[in-house]
Amino acid sequence: MLSPPQSNKESHMRHSPMKPPPPTPPPPSPPSPQLQPPSPPPPARPSTPIC
């Protein structure tokens, strides 16, 4: 009835069908803007100073 100490955990997990399934990994999140390369700045107009 008692399983060996070394495989007690594995045996218990293997023989417990009522145990809920492991949590599924979250879906791959969309690439965050920080990981994406910075978008090029808008073309500076020579007539409009950017101060």
mmCIF file of C-alpha atoms in Angstrom:
data_model
loop_
_atom_site.group_PDB
_atom_site.id
_atom_site.type_symbol
_atom_site.label_atom_id
_atom_site.label_comp_id
_atom_site.label_asym_id
_atom_site.label_seq_id
_atom_site.Cartn_x
_atom_site.Cartn_y
_atom_site.Cartn_z
ATOM 1 C CA MET A 1 0.000 0.000 0.000
ATOM 2 C CA LEU A 2 2.794 2.357 0.975
ATOM 3 C CA SER A 3 5.093 3.169 -1.902
ATOM 4 C CA PRO A 4 8.861 3.581 -1.455
ATOM 5 C CA PRO A 5 9.931 7.043 -0.259
ATOM 6 C CA GLN A 6 11.947 7.725 -3.403
ATOM 7 C CA SER A 7 8.956 7.202 -5.720
ATOM 8 C CA ASN A 8 6.231 8.078 -3.230
ATOM 9 C CA LYS A 9 5.477 11.398 -4.871
ATOM 10 C CA GLU A 10 5.582 10.061 -8.424
ATOM 11 C CA SER A 11 3.497 7.025 -7.498
ATOM 12 C CA HIS A 12 0.958 9.136 -5.658
ATOM 13 C CA MET A 13 0.633 11.547 -8.580
ATOM 14 C CA ARG A 14 0.426 8.634 -10.991
ATOM 15 C CA HIS A 15 -2.235 6.750 -8.987
ATOM 16 C CA SER A 16 -4.476 9.721 -8.236
ATOM 17 C CA PRO A 17 -6.898 10.032 -11.167
ATOM 18 C CA MET A 18 -8.964 12.493 -9.153
ATOM 19 C CA LYS A 19 -6.095 14.955 -9.105
ATOM 20 C CA PRO A 20 -6.908 17.984 -11.293
ATOM 21 C CA PRO A 21 -4.807 18.260 -14.452
ATOM 22 C CA PRO A 22 -1.795 20.573 -14.308
ATOM 23 C CA PRO A 23 -2.552 24.210 -15.150
ATOM 24 C CA THR A 24 -2.184 24.795 -18.849
ATOM 25 C CA PRO A 25 0.480 27.358 -19.753
ATOM 26 C CA PRO A 26 -0.932 30.772 -20.676
ATOM 27 C CA PRO A 27 -1.197 31.460 -24.415
ATOM 28 C CA PRO A 28 1.730 33.350 -25.945
ATOM 29 C CA SER A 29 1.066 36.997 -25.240
ATOM 30 C CA PRO A 30 1.465 39.451 -28.152
ATOM 31 C CA PRO A 31 4.918 41.049 -28.355
ATOM 32 C CA SER A 32 5.018 44.018 -26.036
ATOM 33 C CA PRO A 33 5.889 47.391 -27.613
ATOM 34 C CA GLN A 34 9.022 47.474 -25.472
ATOM 35 C CA LEU A 35 10.378 44.402 -27.253
ATOM 36 C CA GLN A 36 9.550 45.779 -30.685
ATOM 37 C CA PRO A 37 12.080 48.126 -32.324
ATOM 38 C CA PRO A 38 11.185 51.793 -31.759
ATOM 39 C CA SER A 39 9.157 53.184 -34.633
ATOM 40 C CA PRO A 40 11.051 55.763 -36.708
ATOM 41 C CA PRO A 41 10.207 59.341 -35.699
ATOM 42 C CA PRO A 42 7.979 61.283 -38.099
ATOM 43 C CA PRO A 43 9.861 63.221 -40.793
ATOM 44 C CA ALA A 44 10.767 66.588 -39.328
ATOM 45 C CA ARG A 45 9.470 69.435 -41.456
ATOM 46 C CA PRO A 46 12.128 72.075 -42.049
ATOM 47 C CA SER A 47 9.468 74.782 -41.849
ATOM 48 C CA THR A 48 8.149 73.656 -38.431
ATOM 49 C CA PRO A 49 10.791 73.728 -35.651
ATOM 50 C CA ILE A 50 10.573 70.869 -33.106
ATOM 51 C CA CYS A 51 11.286 72.862 -29.973
#
